[in-house]
Coordinates of N, CA and C in Angstrom, one line a residue:
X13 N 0.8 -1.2 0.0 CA 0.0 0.0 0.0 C 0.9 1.2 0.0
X14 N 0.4 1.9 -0.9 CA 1.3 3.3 -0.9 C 0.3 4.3 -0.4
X15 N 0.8 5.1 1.0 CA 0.1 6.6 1.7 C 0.2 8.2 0.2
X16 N -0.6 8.2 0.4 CA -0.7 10.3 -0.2 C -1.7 10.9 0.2
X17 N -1.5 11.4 -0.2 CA -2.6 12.9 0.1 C -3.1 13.6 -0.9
X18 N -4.3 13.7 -1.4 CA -4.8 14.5 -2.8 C -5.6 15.8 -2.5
X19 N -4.3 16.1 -2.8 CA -4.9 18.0 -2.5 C -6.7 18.0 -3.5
X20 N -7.2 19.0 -3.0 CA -8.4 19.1 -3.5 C -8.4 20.4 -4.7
X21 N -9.0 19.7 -6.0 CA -8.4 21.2 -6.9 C -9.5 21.3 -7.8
X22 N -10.7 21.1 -6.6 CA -11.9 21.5 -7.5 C -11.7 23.2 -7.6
X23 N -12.2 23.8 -8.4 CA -12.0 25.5 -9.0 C -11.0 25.4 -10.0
X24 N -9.6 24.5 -9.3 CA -8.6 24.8 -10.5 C -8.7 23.9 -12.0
X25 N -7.8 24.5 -13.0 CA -7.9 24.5 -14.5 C -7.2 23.4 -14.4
X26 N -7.5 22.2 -14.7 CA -6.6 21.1 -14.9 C -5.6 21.0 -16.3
X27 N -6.5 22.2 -17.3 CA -5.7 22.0 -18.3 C -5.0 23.1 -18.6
X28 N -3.7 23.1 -19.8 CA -3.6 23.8 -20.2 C -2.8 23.7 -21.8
X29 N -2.5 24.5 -22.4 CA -2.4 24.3 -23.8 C -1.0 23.6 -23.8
X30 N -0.9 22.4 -24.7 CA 0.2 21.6 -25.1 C 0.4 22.3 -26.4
X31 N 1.6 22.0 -26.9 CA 2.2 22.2 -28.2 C 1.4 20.7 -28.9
X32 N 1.4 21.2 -30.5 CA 0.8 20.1 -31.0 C 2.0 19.1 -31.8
X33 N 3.5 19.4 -31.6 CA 4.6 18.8 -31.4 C 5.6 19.4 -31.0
X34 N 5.6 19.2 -29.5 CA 6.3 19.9 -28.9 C 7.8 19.2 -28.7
X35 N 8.3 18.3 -29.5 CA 10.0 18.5 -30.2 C 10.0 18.4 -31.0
X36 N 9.2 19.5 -31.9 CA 9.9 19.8 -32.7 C 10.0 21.5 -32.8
X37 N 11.7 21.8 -33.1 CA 11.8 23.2 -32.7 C 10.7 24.1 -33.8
X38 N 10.3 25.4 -32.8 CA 9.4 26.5 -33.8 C 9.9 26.7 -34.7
X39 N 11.8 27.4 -34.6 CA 12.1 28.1 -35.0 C 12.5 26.8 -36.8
X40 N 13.1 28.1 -37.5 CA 13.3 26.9 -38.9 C 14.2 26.2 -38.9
X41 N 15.7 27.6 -39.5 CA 16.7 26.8 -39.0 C 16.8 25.8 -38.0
X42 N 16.3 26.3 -36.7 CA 16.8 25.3 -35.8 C 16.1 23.8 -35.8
X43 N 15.0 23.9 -36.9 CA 14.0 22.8 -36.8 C 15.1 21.9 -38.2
X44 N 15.5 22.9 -39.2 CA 16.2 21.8 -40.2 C 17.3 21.6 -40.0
X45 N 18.3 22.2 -38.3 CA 19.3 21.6 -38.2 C 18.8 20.1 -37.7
X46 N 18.0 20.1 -36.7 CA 17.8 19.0 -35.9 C 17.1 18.1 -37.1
X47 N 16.5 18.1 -37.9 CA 15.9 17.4 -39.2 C 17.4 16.8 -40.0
X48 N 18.4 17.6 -40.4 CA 19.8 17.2 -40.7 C 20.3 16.0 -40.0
X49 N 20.2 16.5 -38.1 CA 20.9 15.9 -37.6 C 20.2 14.0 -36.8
X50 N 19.0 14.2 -37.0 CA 18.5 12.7 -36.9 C 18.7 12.1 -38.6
X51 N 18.8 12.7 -39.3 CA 18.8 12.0 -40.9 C 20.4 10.9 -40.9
X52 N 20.8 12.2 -40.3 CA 22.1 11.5 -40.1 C 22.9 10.8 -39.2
X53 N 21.9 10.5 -37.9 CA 22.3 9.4 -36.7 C 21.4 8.2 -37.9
X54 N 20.4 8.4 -38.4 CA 19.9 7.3 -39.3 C 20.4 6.4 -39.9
X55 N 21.6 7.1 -40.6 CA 22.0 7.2 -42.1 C 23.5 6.1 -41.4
X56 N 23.8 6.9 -40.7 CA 25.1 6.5 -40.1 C 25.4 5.3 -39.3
X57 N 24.2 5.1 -38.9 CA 23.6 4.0 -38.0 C 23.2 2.9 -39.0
X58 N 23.1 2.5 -39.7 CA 22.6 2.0 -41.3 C 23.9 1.8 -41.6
X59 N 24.9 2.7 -42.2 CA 26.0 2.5 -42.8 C 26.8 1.5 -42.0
X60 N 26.6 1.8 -40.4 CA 27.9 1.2 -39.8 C 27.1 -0.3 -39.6
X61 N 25.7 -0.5 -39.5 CA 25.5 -1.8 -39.6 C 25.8 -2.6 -40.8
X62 N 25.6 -2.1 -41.9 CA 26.0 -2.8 -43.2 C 27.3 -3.4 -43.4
X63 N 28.2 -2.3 -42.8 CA 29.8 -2.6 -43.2 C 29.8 -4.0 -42.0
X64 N 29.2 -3.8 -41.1 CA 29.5 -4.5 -39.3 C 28.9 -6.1 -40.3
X65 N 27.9 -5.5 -40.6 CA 27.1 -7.3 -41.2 C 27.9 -7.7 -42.4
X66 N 29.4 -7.4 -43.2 CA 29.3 -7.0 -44.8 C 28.1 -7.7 -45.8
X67 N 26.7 -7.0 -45.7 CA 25.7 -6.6 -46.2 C 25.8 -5.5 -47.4
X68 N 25.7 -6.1 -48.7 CA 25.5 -4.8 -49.8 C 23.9 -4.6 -50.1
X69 N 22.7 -5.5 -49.7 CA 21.8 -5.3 -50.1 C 20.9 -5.6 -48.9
X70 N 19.7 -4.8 -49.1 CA 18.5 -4.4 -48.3 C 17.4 -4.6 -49.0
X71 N 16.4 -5.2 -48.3 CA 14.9 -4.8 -49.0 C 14.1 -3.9 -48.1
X72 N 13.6 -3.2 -48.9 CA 12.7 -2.1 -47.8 C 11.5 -2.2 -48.6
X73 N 10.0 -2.3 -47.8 CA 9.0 -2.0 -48.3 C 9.1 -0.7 -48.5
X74 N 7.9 -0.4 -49.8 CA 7.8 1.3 -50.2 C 6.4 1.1 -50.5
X75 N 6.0 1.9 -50.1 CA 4.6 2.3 -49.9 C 4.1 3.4 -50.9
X76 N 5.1 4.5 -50.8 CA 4.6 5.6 -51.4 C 4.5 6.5 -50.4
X77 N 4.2 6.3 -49.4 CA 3.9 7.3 -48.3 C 5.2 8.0 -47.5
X78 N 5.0 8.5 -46.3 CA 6.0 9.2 -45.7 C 7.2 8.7 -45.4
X79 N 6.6 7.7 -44.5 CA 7.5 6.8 -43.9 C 8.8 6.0 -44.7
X80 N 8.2 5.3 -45.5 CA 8.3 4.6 -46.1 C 9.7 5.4 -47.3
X81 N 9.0 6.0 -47.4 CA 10.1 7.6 -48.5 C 11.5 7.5 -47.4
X82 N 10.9 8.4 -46.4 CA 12.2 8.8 -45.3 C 13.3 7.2 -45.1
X83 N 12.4 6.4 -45.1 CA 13.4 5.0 -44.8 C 14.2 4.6 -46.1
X84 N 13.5 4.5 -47.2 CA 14.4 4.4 -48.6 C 15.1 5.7 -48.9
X85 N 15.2 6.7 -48.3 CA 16.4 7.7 -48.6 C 17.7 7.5 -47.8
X86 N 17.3 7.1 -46.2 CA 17.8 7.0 -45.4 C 19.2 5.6 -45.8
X87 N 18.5 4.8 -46.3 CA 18.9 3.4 -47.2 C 20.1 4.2 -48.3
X88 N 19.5 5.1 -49.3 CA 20.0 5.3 -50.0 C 21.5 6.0 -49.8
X89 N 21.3 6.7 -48.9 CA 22.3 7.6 -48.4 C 23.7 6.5 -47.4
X90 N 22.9 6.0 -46.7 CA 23.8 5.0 -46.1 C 24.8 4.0 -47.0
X91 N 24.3 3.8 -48.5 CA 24.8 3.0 -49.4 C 25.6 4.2 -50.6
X92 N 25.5 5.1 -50.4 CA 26.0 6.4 -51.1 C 27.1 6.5 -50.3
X93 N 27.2 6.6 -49.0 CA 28.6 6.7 -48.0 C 29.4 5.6 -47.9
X94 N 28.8 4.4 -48.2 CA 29.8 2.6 -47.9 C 30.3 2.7 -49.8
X95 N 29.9 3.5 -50.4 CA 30.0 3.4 -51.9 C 29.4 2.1 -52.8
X96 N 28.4 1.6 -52.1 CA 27.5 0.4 -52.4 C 27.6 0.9 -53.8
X97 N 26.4 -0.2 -54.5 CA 25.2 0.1 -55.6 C 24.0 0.1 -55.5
X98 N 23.0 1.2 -55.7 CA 22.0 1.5 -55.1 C 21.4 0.6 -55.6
X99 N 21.7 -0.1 -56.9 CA 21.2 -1.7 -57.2 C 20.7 -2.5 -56.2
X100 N 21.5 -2.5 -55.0 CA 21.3 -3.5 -53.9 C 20.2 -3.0 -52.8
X101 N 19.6 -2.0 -53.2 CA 18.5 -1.7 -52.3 C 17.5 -2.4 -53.1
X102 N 16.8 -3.2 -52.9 CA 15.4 -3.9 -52.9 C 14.1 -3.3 -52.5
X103 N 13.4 -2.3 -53.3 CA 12.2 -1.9 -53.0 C 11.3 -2.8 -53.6
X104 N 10.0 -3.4 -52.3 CA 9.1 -4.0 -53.0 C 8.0 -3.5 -52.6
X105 N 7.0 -3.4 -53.5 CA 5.5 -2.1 -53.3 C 4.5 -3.3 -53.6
X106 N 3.4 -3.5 -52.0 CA 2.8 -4.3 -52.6 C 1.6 -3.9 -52.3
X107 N 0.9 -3.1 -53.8 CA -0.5 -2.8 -53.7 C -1.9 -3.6 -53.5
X108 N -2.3 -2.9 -52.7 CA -3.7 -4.0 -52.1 C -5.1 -2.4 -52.2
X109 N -6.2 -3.3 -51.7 CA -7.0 -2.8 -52.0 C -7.0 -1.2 -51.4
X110 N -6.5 -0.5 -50.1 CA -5.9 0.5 -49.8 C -4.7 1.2 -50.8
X111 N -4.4 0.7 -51.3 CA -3.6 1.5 -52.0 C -4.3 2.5 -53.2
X112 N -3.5 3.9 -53.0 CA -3.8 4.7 -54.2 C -3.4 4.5 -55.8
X113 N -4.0 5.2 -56.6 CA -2.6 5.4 -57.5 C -1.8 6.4 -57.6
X114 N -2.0 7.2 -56.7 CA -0.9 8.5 -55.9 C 0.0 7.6 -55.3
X115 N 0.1 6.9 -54.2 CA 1.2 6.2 -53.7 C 2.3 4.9 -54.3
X116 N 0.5 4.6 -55.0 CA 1.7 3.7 -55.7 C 2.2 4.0 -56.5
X117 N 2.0 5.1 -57.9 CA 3.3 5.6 -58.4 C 3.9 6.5 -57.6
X118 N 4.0 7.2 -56.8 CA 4.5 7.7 -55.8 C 5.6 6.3 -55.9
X119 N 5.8 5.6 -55.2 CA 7.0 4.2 -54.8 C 7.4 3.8 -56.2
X120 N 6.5 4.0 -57.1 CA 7.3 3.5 -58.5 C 8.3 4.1 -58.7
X121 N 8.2 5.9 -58.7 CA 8.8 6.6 -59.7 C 9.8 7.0 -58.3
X122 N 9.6 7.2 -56.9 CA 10.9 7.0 -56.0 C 11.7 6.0 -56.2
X123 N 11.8 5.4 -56.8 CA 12.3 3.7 -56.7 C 13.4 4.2 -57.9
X124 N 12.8 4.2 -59.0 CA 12.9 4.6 -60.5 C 14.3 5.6 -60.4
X125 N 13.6 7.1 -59.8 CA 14.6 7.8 -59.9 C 15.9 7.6 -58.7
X126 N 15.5 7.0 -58.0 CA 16.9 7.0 -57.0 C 17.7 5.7 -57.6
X127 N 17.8 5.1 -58.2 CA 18.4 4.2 -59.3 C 18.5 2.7 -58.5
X128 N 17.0 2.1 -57.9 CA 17.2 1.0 -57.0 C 16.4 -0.2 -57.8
X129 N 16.3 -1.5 -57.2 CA 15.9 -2.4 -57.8 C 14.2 -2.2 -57.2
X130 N 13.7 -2.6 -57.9 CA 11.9 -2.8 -57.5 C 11.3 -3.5 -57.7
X131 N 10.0 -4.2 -57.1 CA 9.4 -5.3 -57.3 C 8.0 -4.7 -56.8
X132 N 7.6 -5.2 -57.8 CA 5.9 -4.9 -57.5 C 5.1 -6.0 -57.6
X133 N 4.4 -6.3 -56.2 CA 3.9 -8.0 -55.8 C 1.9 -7.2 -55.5
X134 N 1.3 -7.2 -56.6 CA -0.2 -6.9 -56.1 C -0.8 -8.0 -54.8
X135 N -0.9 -7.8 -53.8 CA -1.5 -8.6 -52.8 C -2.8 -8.6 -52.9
X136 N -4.0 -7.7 -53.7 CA -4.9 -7.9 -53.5 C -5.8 -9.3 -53.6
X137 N -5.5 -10.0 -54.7 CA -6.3 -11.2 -54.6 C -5.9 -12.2 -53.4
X138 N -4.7 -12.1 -53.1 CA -4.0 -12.6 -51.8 C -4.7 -12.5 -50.6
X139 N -4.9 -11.1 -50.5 CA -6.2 -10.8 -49.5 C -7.1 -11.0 -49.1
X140 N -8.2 -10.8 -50.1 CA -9.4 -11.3 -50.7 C -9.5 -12.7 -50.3
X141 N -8.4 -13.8 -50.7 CA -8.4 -15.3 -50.5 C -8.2 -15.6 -48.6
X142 N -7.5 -14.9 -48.4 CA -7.2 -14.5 -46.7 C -8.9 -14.5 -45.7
X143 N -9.2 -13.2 -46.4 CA -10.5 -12.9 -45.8 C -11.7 -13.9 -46.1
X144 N -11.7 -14.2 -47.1 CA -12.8 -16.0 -47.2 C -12.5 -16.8 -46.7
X145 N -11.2 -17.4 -46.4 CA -10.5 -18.1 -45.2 C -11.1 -18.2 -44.0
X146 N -11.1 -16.3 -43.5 CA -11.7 -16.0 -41.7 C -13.1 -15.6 -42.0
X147 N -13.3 -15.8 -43.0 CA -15.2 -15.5 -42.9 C -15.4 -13.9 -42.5
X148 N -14.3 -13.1 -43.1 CA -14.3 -11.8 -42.9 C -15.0 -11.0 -44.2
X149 N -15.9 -10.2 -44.6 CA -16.3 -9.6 -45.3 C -15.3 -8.4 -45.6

């Protein structure tokens, strides 16, 4: 059993305004140094695993979306510093019924222009067969 004491704070404001991302700095500069400087604990952290594993190749899902972007650059960059071949990055985009055709060429033409390998695996009837499986509509 743990003893306290709960002050009484009926009248008072329990709330008050949060930042709606409060690390990330206001200011700009200071927001694209610190944006520079996690790109590059990423990047670096990536590179020294590859050389540590001798690994020349990665597969990264690509989506098309944010995430997915920031991690295939992050890839890219890390094999731009070991002097890899961006050949050896493995992007595979596998569109399903959620998918756009914003995203998905979004992951084609990121794929495309950063000069990596790609594979495009449609999972939708995969799905489809899944969900008749669990009697899911």
């Amino acid at each position: 059993m743990v003893n306290f004491t709960l002050r009484d704070v009926q009248g008072e404001s329990l709330l008050r305004p949060i930042a709606q991302t409060p690390f990330v700095p206001a200011q700009i500069e200071e927001r694209c140094q610190r944006c520079s400087e996690i790109f590059a604990l990423q990047t670096t952290g990536l590179a020294k695993r590859l050389k540590h594993t001798g690994s020349s190749r990665v597969t990264i899902g690509l989506s098309g979306g944010l995430d997915s972007t920031l991690a295939m650059l992050v890839c890219v960059k890390a094999f731009d510093k070991l002097g890899l071949e961006r050949k050896g990055i493995s992007a595979v985009t596998m569109p399903g019924f959620g998918t756009t055709d914003r995203t998905r060429n979004n992951a084609v033409r990121l794929a495309e222009l950063l000069g990596c390998s790609l594979q495009i695996i449609p999972i939708g009837e995969a799905v489809a067969t899944h969900f008749k499986d669990i009697d899911q509509d």
